[in-house]
CSV table of C-alpha atoms in Angstrom, one decimal:
chain,number,residue,atom,x,y,z
A,1,LEU,CA,-298.3,6.2,7.3
A,2,CYS,CA,-300.7,8.0,9.0
A,3,THR,CA,-298.4,11.1,9.5
A,4,LYS,CA,-297.6,10.8,6.2
A,5,TYR,CA,-301.2,11.0,5.0
A,6,SER,CA,-301.9,13.7,7.3
A,7,SER,CA,-299.1,15.5,5.6
A,8,ILE,CA,-300.5,14.9,2.4
A,9,SER,CA,-304.1,16.0,3.0
A,10,SER,CA,-302.5,19.1,4.7
A,11,ARG,CA,-300.9,19.8,1.9
A,12,SER,CA,-303.6,19.4,-0.5
A,13,SER,CA,-305.8,21.5,1.1
A,14,GLN,CA,-304.3,24.6,0.4
A,15,TRP,CA,-305.5,24.1,-3.3
A,16,PHE,CA,-307.5,21.6,-3.6
A,17,PRO,CA,-311.5,23.1,-3.3
A,18,PHE,CA,-312.2,21.8,0.1
A,19,ASN,CA,-310.5,20.7,3.1
A,20,ARG,CA,-310.6,18.7,6.6
A,21,SER,CA,-312.6,21.1,8.3
A,22,GLY,CA,-315.4,20.7,5.5
A,23,ARG,CA,-314.9,24.0,4.0
A,24,VAL,CA,-315.0,25.1,0.7
A,25,MET,CA,-313.5,28.2,-0.7
A,26,GLY,CA,-313.5,29.9,3.3
A,27,LYS,CA,-317.0,29.4,4.0
A,28,LEU,CA,-318.2,26.7,6.1
A,29,SER,CA,-320.4,24.1,4.5
A,30,SER,CA,-323.5,22.4,5.5
A,31,PRO,CA,-322.5,19.0,6.8
A,32,VAL,CA,-323.7,16.9,4.5
A,33,SER,CA,-326.4,13.8,4.6
A,34,GLU,CA,-324.9,10.3,6.1
A,35,LYS,CA,-325.6,8.9,3.4
A,36,GLY,CA,-323.4,11.2,1.4
A,37,TRP,CA,-319.5,11.3,1.6
A,38,ASN,CA,-317.5,11.5,4.5
A,39,GLU,CA,-314.5,13.7,4.1
A,40,ARG,CA,-311.9,11.3,3.1
A,41,GLU,CA,-314.3,9.7,0.2
A,42,ARG,CA,-315.1,13.3,-0.8
A,43,LEU,CA,-311.4,14.0,-1.7
A,44,LEU,CA,-311.3,10.4,-3.7
A,45,TRP,CA,-313.9,10.9,-5.2
A,46,SER,CA,-313.2,14.4,-6.6
A,47,LEU,CA,-310.0,13.4,-7.5
A,48,SER,CA,-311.2,10.3,-9.2
A,49,LEU,CA,-313.9,12.0,-11.7
A,50,PHE,CA,-311.8,14.7,-12.1
A,51,LEU,CA,-309.0,12.6,-13.5
A,52,GLY,CA,-311.8,10.4,-15.0
A,53,ALA,CA,-312.9,13.4,-16.8
A,54,ALA,CA,-309.5,13.6,-18.0
A,55,MET,CA,-309.4,10.4,-19.4
A,56,LEU,CA,-312.4,11.0,-21.2
A,57,TYR,CA,-311.9,13.9,-23.4
A,58,ALA,CA,-308.3,12.5,-23.3
A,59,SER,CA,-309.8,9.6,-25.2
A,60,ARG,CA,-312.3,12.1,-27.5
A,61,ALA,CA,-309.3,14.1,-28.6
A,62,SER,CA,-307.2,12.0,-30.0
A,63,LEU,CA,-309.1,11.4,-32.9
A,64,PRO,CA,-309.2,15.1,-34.0
A,65,ILE,CA,-305.2,15.6,-33.0
A,66,ALA,CA,-304.2,12.6,-35.3
A,67,ILE,CA,-307.2,13.2,-37.9
A,68,ALA,CA,-304.5,15.3,-40.5
A,69,LYS,CA,-302.3,12.3,-40.5
A,70,ILE,CA,-305.0,9.7,-40.9
A,71,SER,CA,-306.3,11.5,-43.2
A,72,LEU,CA,-303.3,12.0,-45.6
A,73,GLU,CA,-302.9,8.3,-45.1
A,74,LEU,CA,-306.3,7.0,-46.3
A,75,GLU,CA,-306.6,10.2,-48.7
A,76,TRP,CA,-310.1,11.7,-47.0
A,77,THR,CA,-311.4,15.3,-47.7
A,78,LYS,CA,-312.5,17.8,-45.6
A,79,ALA,CA,-315.9,16.6,-46.1
A,80,THR,CA,-314.8,13.5,-45.0
A,81,SER,CA,-313.3,14.0,-42.1
A,82,GLY,CA,-316.3,16.4,-40.5
A,83,SER,CA,-318.1,13.9,-41.4
A,84,VAL,CA,-315.8,10.9,-39.2
A,85,LEU,CA,-315.2,13.4,-36.6
A,86,SER,CA,-318.7,14.7,-36.2
A,87,ALA,CA,-319.5,10.8,-36.0
A,88,PHE,CA,-319.1,10.5,-32.4
A,89,PHE,CA,-321.9,12.9,-31.4
A,90,TRP,CA,-324.6,11.2,-32.8
A,91,GLY,CA,-324.3,8.4,-30.2
A,92,TYR,CA,-323.0,11.2,-28.0
A,93,ALA,CA,-326.4,12.9,-27.7
A,94,LEU,CA,-328.7,9.5,-27.7
A,95,THR,CA,-327.7,8.5,-24.6
A,96,GLN,CA,-327.2,11.7,-22.3
A,97,ILE,CA,-331.2,12.0,-21.5
A,98,PHE,CA,-331.3,8.1,-21.0
A,99,ALA,CA,-328.4,8.0,-19.2
A,100,GLY,CA,-329.0,10.8,-16.6
A,101,SER,CA,-332.5,9.9,-16.1
A,102,LEU,CA,-330.7,5.7,-15.0
A,103,ALA,CA,-327.9,7.0,-12.8
A,104,ASP,CA,-330.6,9.5,-10.6
A,105,ARG,CA,-332.7,6.5,-10.0
A,106,TYR,CA,-330.5,4.0,-9.4
A,107,GLY,CA,-326.6,5.4,-9.0
A,108,GLY,CA,-324.4,6.2,-10.7
A,109,GLU,CA,-321.1,4.9,-10.1
A,110,ARG,CA,-321.3,1.8,-11.7
A,111,ILE,CA,-323.1,3.0,-14.9
A,112,LEU,CA,-320.2,5.1,-15.0
A,113,TYR,CA,-318.0,2.1,-14.1
A,114,VAL,CA,-319.3,0.0,-16.9
A,115,SER,CA,-319.6,2.6,-19.5
A,116,SER,CA,-316.3,3.8,-19.3
A,117,LEU,CA,-314.8,0.3,-19.7
A,118,VAL,CA,-316.7,0.3,-22.8
A,119,TRP,CA,-314.9,3.0,-24.3
A,120,ILE,CA,-312.0,2.6,-23.0
A,121,VAL,CA,-311.8,0.0,-25.1
A,122,LEU,CA,-313.0,1.0,-27.8
A,123,THR,CA,-309.3,3.8,-27.8
A,124,VAL,CA,-307.2,1.2,-27.2
A,125,ALA,CA,-309.3,-1.0,-30.5
A,126,THR,CA,-309.7,2.3,-33.0
A,127,PRO,CA,-305.9,1.4,-34.9
A,128,LEU,CA,-306.7,-2.0,-35.1
A,129,VAL,CA,-310.2,-0.9,-36.5
A,130,LEU,CA,-309.0,1.8,-38.9
A,131,ASP,CA,-306.3,-0.7,-40.6
A,132,ILE,CA,-309.0,-3.6,-40.8
A,133,ALA,CA,-311.0,-1.4,-41.7
A,134,VAL,CA,-308.7,0.1,-45.0
A,135,LEU,CA,-308.2,-3.9,-45.9
A,136,THR,CA,-312.2,-4.1,-46.7
A,137,GLY,CA,-312.0,-1.0,-48.9
A,138,ARG,CA,-314.6,0.8,-46.6
A,139,PRO,CA,-312.8,2.6,-44.3
A,140,VAL,CA,-315.1,5.2,-44.3
A,141,PRO,CA,-318.6,3.3,-42.8
A,142,PHE,CA,-316.0,1.4,-40.6
A,143,ALA,CA,-314.6,4.7,-38.7
A,144,ILE,CA,-318.2,6.3,-38.4
A,145,LEU,CA,-319.8,3.2,-36.8
A,146,LEU,CA,-316.5,3.2,-34.6
A,147,ARG,CA,-317.1,7.4,-33.5
A,148,VAL,CA,-320.9,6.1,-33.1
A,149,VAL,CA,-320.6,3.3,-31.0
A,150,THR,CA,-317.6,5.1,-29.0
A,151,GLY,CA,-319.5,8.5,-27.8
A,152,VAL,CA,-322.7,5.7,-26.7
A,153,ALA,CA,-320.2,4.6,-24.6
A,154,GLN,CA,-318.6,8.5,-23.5
A,155,GLY,CA,-322.4,9.4,-23.1
A,156,PHE,CA,-322.8,7.9,-19.8
A,157,TYR,CA,-319.9,10.1,-18.0
A,158,MET,CA,-321.2,13.3,-17.7
A,159,PRO,CA,-324.6,12.6,-16.3
A,160,SER,CA,-323.6,10.2,-14.0
A,161,MET,CA,-321.1,12.3,-12.4
A,162,ALA,CA,-323.5,15.2,-12.3
A,163,SER,CA,-325.9,12.9,-10.7
A,164,ILE,CA,-322.9,11.6,-8.4
A,165,CYS,CA,-322.1,14.2,-7.4
A,166,SER,CA,-325.7,16.5,-6.7
A,167,ARG,CA,-326.5,13.0,-4.6
A,168,ASN,CA,-323.3,13.3,-2.4
A,169,LEU,CA,-323.1,16.7,-1.9
A,170,ASN,CA,-324.6,19.7,-0.1
A,171,SER,CA,-326.0,22.9,-2.0
A,172,THR,CA,-322.9,24.7,-1.2
A,173,GLU,CA,-320.0,22.0,-2.3
A,174,LYS,CA,-322.1,20.9,-5.3
A,175,GLY,CA,-321.5,24.3,-7.6
A,176,ARG,CA,-317.7,24.1,-7.2
A,177,ILE,CA,-317.0,20.8,-6.7
A,178,PHE,CA,-319.1,19.5,-9.9
A,179,GLY,CA,-317.3,22.8,-11.4
A,180,PHE,CA,-313.3,20.9,-10.2
A,181,CYS,CA,-314.8,17.6,-11.8
A,182,LEU,CA,-315.7,19.4,-15.6
A,183,ALA,CA,-312.7,21.0,-15.3
A,184,GLY,CA,-310.6,17.8,-15.6
A,185,THR,CA,-312.0,17.6,-19.2
A,186,HIS,CA,-309.5,20.4,-20.6
A,187,LEU,CA,-307.1,19.4,-18.8
A,188,GLY,CA,-307.7,15.6,-20.8
A,189,VAL,CA,-307.1,18.0,-23.9
A,190,VAL,CA,-304.0,19.1,-22.4
A,191,ILE,CA,-302.5,15.8,-22.0
A,192,ALA,CA,-303.8,14.4,-26.0
A,193,GLY,CA,-302.3,17.5,-27.6
A,194,PHE,CA,-298.8,17.5,-25.0
A,195,ILE,CA,-298.0,13.6,-25.2
A,196,GLY,CA,-299.9,13.0,-28.2
A,197,SER,CA,-298.2,15.6,-30.9
A,198,TRP,CA,-294.9,14.0,-29.7
A,199,LEU,CA,-296.1,10.6,-31.0
A,200,LEU,CA,-297.5,11.5,-34.2
A,201,THR,CA,-294.0,12.9,-34.7
A,202,ASN,CA,-292.1,10.5,-33.4
A,203,TYR,CA,-294.4,6.6,-33.6
A,204,GLY,CA,-297.4,7.3,-35.6
A,205,TRP,CA,-301.0,8.5,-35.4
A,206,ARG,CA,-301.6,4.7,-33.7
A,207,SER,CA,-299.5,5.4,-31.0
A,208,LEU,CA,-301.4,7.7,-28.9
A,209,PHE,CA,-304.3,5.8,-29.0
A,210,HIS,CA,-302.7,2.4,-27.3
A,211,PHE,CA,-301.1,6.0,-25.2
A,212,ILE,CA,-304.0,7.3,-23.9
A,213,GLY,CA,-306.1,3.9,-23.9
A,214,ALA,CA,-303.6,2.1,-21.4
A,215,ALA,CA,-304.1,5.7,-19.4
A,216,ALA,CA,-307.5,5.2,-19.3
A,217,LEU,CA,-307.0,1.4,-17.9
A,218,LEU,CA,-304.9,2.6,-15.3
A,219,TRP,CA,-307.8,5.5,-13.9
A,220,ILE,CA,-310.6,2.8,-14.2
A,221,ALA,CA,-308.6,0.6,-11.9
A,222,ALA,CA,-307.8,2.9,-9.5
A,223,TYR,CA,-311.7,4.1,-9.9
A,224,HIS,CA,-313.1,0.8,-8.7
A,225,MET,CA,-311.0,0.2,-6.2
A,226,ILE,CA,-312.6,3.9,-4.5
A,227,LEU,CA,-315.8,2.5,-6.1
A,228,SER,CA,-315.0,-1.2,-4.1
A,229,SER,CA,-314.0,0.7,-1.1
A,230,THR,CA,-316.8,2.9,-0.2
A,231,SER,CA,-319.6,-0.2,-1.1
A,232,GLU,CA,-318.5,-2.1,1.6
A,233,LYS,CA,-318.4,0.7,4.1
A,234,ARG,CA,-322.5,1.2,3.0
A,235,LYS,CA,-322.9,-1.9,3.3
A,236,SER,CA,-321.1,-2.3,6.8
A,237,SER,CA,-323.0,0.7,8.1
A,238,ASN,CA,-326.2,-0.9,6.7
A,239,LEU,CA,-325.9,2.3,4.2
A,240,PRO,CA,-327.3,2.3,0.2
A,241,LEU,CA,-324.2,2.9,-2.4
A,242,LEU,CA,-326.4,5.5,-3.8
A,243,SER,CA,-330.2,5.3,-3.2
A,244,ALA,CA,-332.5,6.9,-4.8
A,245,SER,CA,-334.8,9.1,-3.6
A,246,ASP,CA,-338.7,9.1,-4.6
A,247,THR,CA,-338.4,12.1,-6.2
A,248,ALA,CA,-335.8,11.4,-8.5
A,249,LEU,CA,-338.5,8.3,-10.0
A,250,ASP,CA,-341.1,11.2,-11.3
A,251,ILE,CA,-339.6,14.3,-13.2
A,252,PRO,CA,-342.2,17.2,-14.0
A,253,TRP,CA,-341.0,17.0,-17.5
A,254,LYS,CA,-344.2,19.8,-18.6
A,255,THR,CA,-342.5,22.2,-16.0
A,256,LEU,CA,-339.5,22.1,-16.7
A,257,PHE,CA,-339.8,22.0,-20.0
A,258,THR,CA,-342.1,25.5,-20.3
A,259,HIS,CA,-340.1,27.2,-18.1
A,260,PRO,CA,-337.9,30.1,-20.4
A,261,GLY,CA,-335.1,29.9,-17.8
A,262,PHE,CA,-334.5,26.6,-18.6
A,263,TRP,CA,-334.6,26.6,-22.6
A,264,ALA,CA,-332.3,30.1,-21.9
A,265,ALA,CA,-329.9,28.3,-20.5
A,266,SER,CA,-330.1,25.5,-23.3
A,267,VAL,CA,-329.7,28.2,-26.4
A,268,ALA,CA,-326.6,29.3,-24.2
A,269,HIS,CA,-325.6,26.6,-23.7
A,270,TYR,CA,-326.0,25.0,-27.5
A,271,THR,CA,-324.3,28.3,-28.8
A,272,GLY,CA,-321.2,27.8,-26.4
A,273,SER,CA,-320.7,24.2,-27.0
A,274,ASN,CA,-320.6,25.0,-30.5
A,275,ALA,CA,-318.0,27.5,-30.8
A,276,TYR,CA,-316.1,25.2,-28.5
A,277,PHE,CA,-316.5,22.0,-29.8
A,278,MET,CA,-315.6,24.2,-33.6
A,279,ILE,CA,-312.1,24.6,-31.8
A,280,PHE,CA,-312.2,21.5,-30.1
A,281,ASN,CA,-312.1,19.3,-33.7
A,282,TRP,CA,-310.9,21.8,-35.9
A,283,LEU,CA,-308.3,23.9,-34.4
A,284,PRO,CA,-305.1,21.0,-35.3
A,285,THR,CA,-306.1,20.9,-38.9
A,286,PHE,CA,-306.6,24.5,-39.3
A,287,PHE,CA,-303.0,25.4,-37.8
A,288,HIS,CA,-301.5,22.0,-39.7
A,289,ASP,CA,-303.0,23.9,-43.0
A,290,VAL,CA,-302.1,27.6,-42.6
A,291,TYR,CA,-299.2,27.2,-40.2
A,292,PRO,CA,-297.7,23.9,-41.6
A,293,GLU,CA,-294.0,24.6,-40.7
A,294,ALA,CA,-295.8,25.6,-36.5
A,295,ASN,CA,-294.6,23.5,-33.7
A,296,ALA,CA,-297.8,21.2,-33.2
A,297,VAL,CA,-296.9,21.0,-29.4
A,298,LEU,CA,-297.7,25.2,-28.6
A,299,TYR,CA,-301.6,24.7,-30.4
A,300,ASN,CA,-302.3,21.7,-29.7
A,301,VAL,CA,-301.5,22.7,-25.8
A,302,LEU,CA,-301.5,25.8,-25.0
A,303,PRO,CA,-305.8,27.1,-25.7
A,304,SER,CA,-306.6,23.4,-23.6
A,305,LEU,CA,-304.4,25.1,-20.8
A,306,ALA,CA,-305.4,27.9,-20.3
A,307,ILE,CA,-309.5,26.1,-20.1
A,308,VAL,CA,-307.8,24.6,-17.5
A,309,CYS,CA,-306.9,27.3,-15.7
A,310,THR,CA,-310.6,29.3,-16.0
A,311,SER,CA,-312.5,26.4,-15.6
A,312,ILE,CA,-311.0,25.6,-12.7
A,313,THR,CA,-311.2,29.2,-11.3
A,314,ALA,CA,-314.4,29.9,-12.7
A,315,PRO,CA,-316.8,28.3,-10.0
A,316,TYR,CA,-315.1,30.2,-7.5
A,317,VAL,CA,-314.8,33.4,-9.0
A,318,ALA,CA,-319.1,33.5,-9.4
A,319,ALA,CA,-319.2,32.4,-5.6
A,320,LYS,CA,-317.1,35.4,-4.8
A,321,ILE,CA,-319.2,37.5,-7.0
A,322,HIS,CA,-322.4,36.4,-5.4
A,323,SER,CA,-321.0,36.7,-2.2
A,324,ARG,CA,-320.9,40.2,-2.5
A,325,GLY,CA,-324.7,41.3,-3.0
A,326,HIS,CA,-325.5,40.2,-6.0
A,327,SER,CA,-328.2,37.5,-6.7
A,328,LEU,CA,-327.4,34.1,-8.4
A,329,THR,CA,-329.7,34.7,-11.4
A,330,ARG,CA,-327.7,37.7,-11.9
A,331,THR,CA,-324.1,35.9,-11.5
A,332,ARG,CA,-324.8,33.5,-13.4
A,333,LYS,CA,-325.8,36.1,-16.8
A,334,PHE,CA,-322.6,37.8,-15.9
A,335,VAL,CA,-320.2,35.2,-15.8
A,336,GLU,CA,-322.0,33.2,-18.6
A,337,GLY,CA,-322.0,36.6,-20.8
A,338,ALA,CA,-318.6,37.0,-20.9
A,339,SER,CA,-317.7,34.0,-21.8
A,340,LEU,CA,-320.0,34.0,-25.2
A,341,LEU,CA,-319.3,37.5,-25.6
A,342,GLY,CA,-315.4,37.0,-24.9
A,343,MET,CA,-315.5,33.9,-27.4
A,344,ALA,CA,-317.4,36.0,-29.8
A,345,LEU,CA,-315.3,38.9,-30.5
A,346,LEU,CA,-312.0,37.0,-30.7
A,347,LEU,CA,-313.4,34.5,-33.2
A,348,TYR,CA,-314.2,37.3,-35.3
A,349,LEU,CA,-310.5,39.0,-35.1
A,350,ILE,CA,-308.9,35.6,-36.2
A,351,SER,CA,-307.5,35.5,-39.8
A,352,PRO,CA,-305.6,33.5,-41.1
A,353,LEU,CA,-303.9,36.2,-42.5
A,354,GLU,CA,-302.5,37.7,-39.2
A,355,PRO,CA,-299.0,35.8,-38.0
A,356,PHE,CA,-299.0,32.3,-36.3
A,357,GLY,CA,-298.5,34.2,-32.7
A,358,VAL,CA,-301.2,36.2,-32.8
A,359,THR,CA,-303.6,33.9,-34.1
A,360,LEU,CA,-302.4,31.6,-31.4
A,361,ALA,CA,-302.7,33.8,-28.8
A,362,LEU,CA,-306.5,34.5,-30.2
A,363,PHE,CA,-307.3,30.9,-29.7
A,364,THR,CA,-305.8,30.8,-26.8
A,365,LEU,CA,-307.7,33.9,-25.2
A,366,ALA,CA,-310.9,32.9,-26.9
A,367,MET,CA,-310.7,29.0,-24.7
A,368,ALA,CA,-309.5,30.9,-21.5
A,369,ILE,CA,-312.8,32.7,-21.8
A,370,ARG,CA,-314.8,29.6,-22.5
A,371,GLY,CA,-313.9,28.5,-19.0
A,372,LEU,CA,-316.1,30.9,-17.3
A,373,HIS,CA,-318.7,28.7,-18.6
A,374,HIS,CA,-318.2,26.6,-15.8
A,375,GLY,CA,-319.4,29.4,-13.4
A,376,GLY,CA,-322.3,29.4,-15.6
A,377,VAL,CA,-324.7,27.7,-17.7
A,378,SER,CA,-322.3,25.2,-17.4
A,379,VAL,CA,-323.6,24.5,-13.1
A,380,ASN,CA,-327.4,25.5,-13.6
A,381,PRO,CA,-328.6,21.7,-13.8
A,382,THR,CA,-327.6,22.2,-10.0
A,383,ASP,CA,-330.0,24.8,-9.6
A,384,PHE,CA,-332.5,23.7,-11.6
A,385,ALA,CA,-332.8,20.7,-10.0
A,386,PRO,CA,-331.3,19.0,-7.1
A,387,ASN,CA,-333.2,16.2,-6.9
A,388,HIS,CA,-333.0,15.5,-11.1
A,389,THR,CA,-329.4,16.9,-11.4
A,390,GLY,CA,-328.4,14.2,-13.9
A,391,ALA,CA,-331.4,14.0,-16.2
A,392,VAL,CA,-331.2,17.6,-16.6
A,393,PHE,CA,-327.6,17.6,-17.4
A,394,GLY,CA,-328.6,15.1,-19.9
A,395,ILE,CA,-330.8,17.3,-21.5
A,396,PHE,CA,-328.3,20.2,-21.7
A,397,ASN,CA,-325.5,17.9,-22.9
A,398,SER,CA,-327.8,16.5,-25.7
A,399,PHE,CA,-327.8,20.6,-26.8
A,400,GLY,CA,-324.4,20.8,-26.5
A,401,ALA,CA,-323.8,17.2,-28.0
A,402,ILE,CA,-325.9,18.3,-31.2
A,403,THR,CA,-323.6,21.3,-32.5
A,404,GLY,CA,-320.4,18.5,-32.0
A,405,PHE,CA,-322.0,16.7,-34.9
A,406,VAL,CA,-324.3,19.5,-36.5
A,407,GLY,CA,-321.5,22.5,-36.4
A,408,THR,CA,-319.0,19.8,-37.0
A,409,PHE,CA,-320.3,18.6,-39.9
A,410,VAL,CA,-321.3,21.8,-41.3
A,411,ALA,CA,-317.9,23.2,-41.0
A,412,GLY,CA,-316.6,20.5,-42.9
A,413,HIS,CA,-319.0,21.2,-45.8
A,414,MET,CA,-317.9,24.9,-45.7
A,415,LEU,CA,-314.5,24.5,-46.0
A,416,GLU,CA,-315.0,22.1,-49.0
A,417,ALA,CA,-317.5,23.9,-50.7
A,418,THR,CA,-315.6,27.8,-50.5
A,419,ASN,CA,-312.3,26.4,-50.8
A,420,ASN,CA,-310.7,26.2,-47.1
A,421,ASP,CA,-312.4,30.2,-46.0
A,422,TRP,CA,-312.1,29.9,-42.3
A,423,THR,CA,-312.9,33.2,-41.6
A,424,ALA,CA,-316.6,32.1,-42.4
A,425,VAL,CA,-316.2,29.2,-40.3
A,426,PHE,CA,-315.3,31.6,-37.3
A,427,TRP,CA,-317.8,34.1,-38.0
A,428,LEU,CA,-320.5,32.5,-38.2
A,429,THR,CA,-319.5,30.9,-35.2
A,430,ALA,CA,-319.2,34.1,-33.6
A,431,VAL,CA,-322.8,35.3,-34.8
A,432,GLN,CA,-324.5,32.3,-32.8
A,433,ASN,CA,-322.7,33.0,-29.5
A,434,VAL,CA,-323.9,36.3,-29.4
A,435,LEU,CA,-327.5,35.3,-30.0
A,436,GLY,CA,-326.6,32.7,-26.9
A,437,ALA,CA,-326.0,35.8,-25.3
A,438,VAL,CA,-329.1,37.9,-25.7
A,439,VAL,CA,-331.2,35.0,-24.9
A,440,TYR,CA,-329.6,33.8,-21.8
A,441,ALA,CA,-329.8,37.8,-20.9
A,442,ALA,CA,-333.1,37.9,-21.4
A,443,PHE,CA,-334.3,35.0,-19.7
A,444,GLY,CA,-331.8,32.9,-17.9
A,445,THR,CA,-332.4,32.2,-14.2
A,446,ALA,CA,-331.1,30.6,-11.6
A,447,GLN,CA,-333.7,29.5,-9.3
A,448,PRO,CA,-334.8,26.0,-9.0
A,449,ILE,CA,-337.6,25.1,-11.6
A,450,ILE,CA,-338.4,21.2,-10.4
């Protein structure tokens, strides 16, 4: 067994963001504190958080993938579909700052576990809730309430993950491994898109929620085993599972909120998230309406598969640029600028009049370029606040979540008012991306703020 484990670990070190010697992408990392993860824990926790993020987004993507089928069955308009899709982000935005502060204060491992159990159960129960809602004659309010509560539960995951990584990894590892864990979100969309397209065709939209929920239950069982193992080890060593530092109890909000670098990063995160969630929520509907004969697997999988690749590599690309003598601030600006402006250009070029292959290629490139964000603003919270990463990431995610309900809601009503003029939606999104790039280039930073 030991020989087998050694063989697996040796092979995994060829591709994983850290190896048995503690090296991260060829650079010797400084040792973690005695309260941080050891080598084995670092591997297990990082993989678990990566897969958890995948399940989180697979659950979140289930409704956007199934919304066209659900809308036909329940006779929903685009405006109604937009309201239901955006409702998730109402709850998601509400919990971000609270979740981050809670994780920084008490530790994110158990908070993440309990909240994940809630959204997993809600995912499995979604078809049943909607079927019952139809019997009452008021399916829309029930669907909106369900999505709000699901958003509240899912809102704890990312801030908790940010806090967990920040507390258990040294400064060299934080950005890279956190970026790796974040990349799991896009893998989740690939899983939901690939499996979901097949399930929708052969077994109906209800089967998608059941499948994703069952897969998430398997993940949470494995997560609980890792959590219990780590907890027992810390107890036997007289170490807390995750000790809250004194600095985490008193966050200097004024210093953070009066710093232009924080607001520049927030604007960039808002505009980039708006573009991402517009594609995330409306892409299946766009292709279903404009290219009804197209293979759903292609447009549900390829764009998300592209962003998986770039989001995993983006932190290492940024590290490579930084290692060549460029300041971390300049590196963040370059990578984030390429992401925002690249997406803006591609969204401007997209037209429903183009052949399916051209449109799919443009969307795929747009999502691939979005992945660069994981080497830019996405890891700014670890730059800004080493001791308050969960809380700051929660604030960032709140700005991103606002686009989820505002942008998705507005897009739905624009489509309803303009008789499905998708070009107007794409152009408005592109203009916002350009604005975000300009603001971040002028005022962005990667220096510690608090």
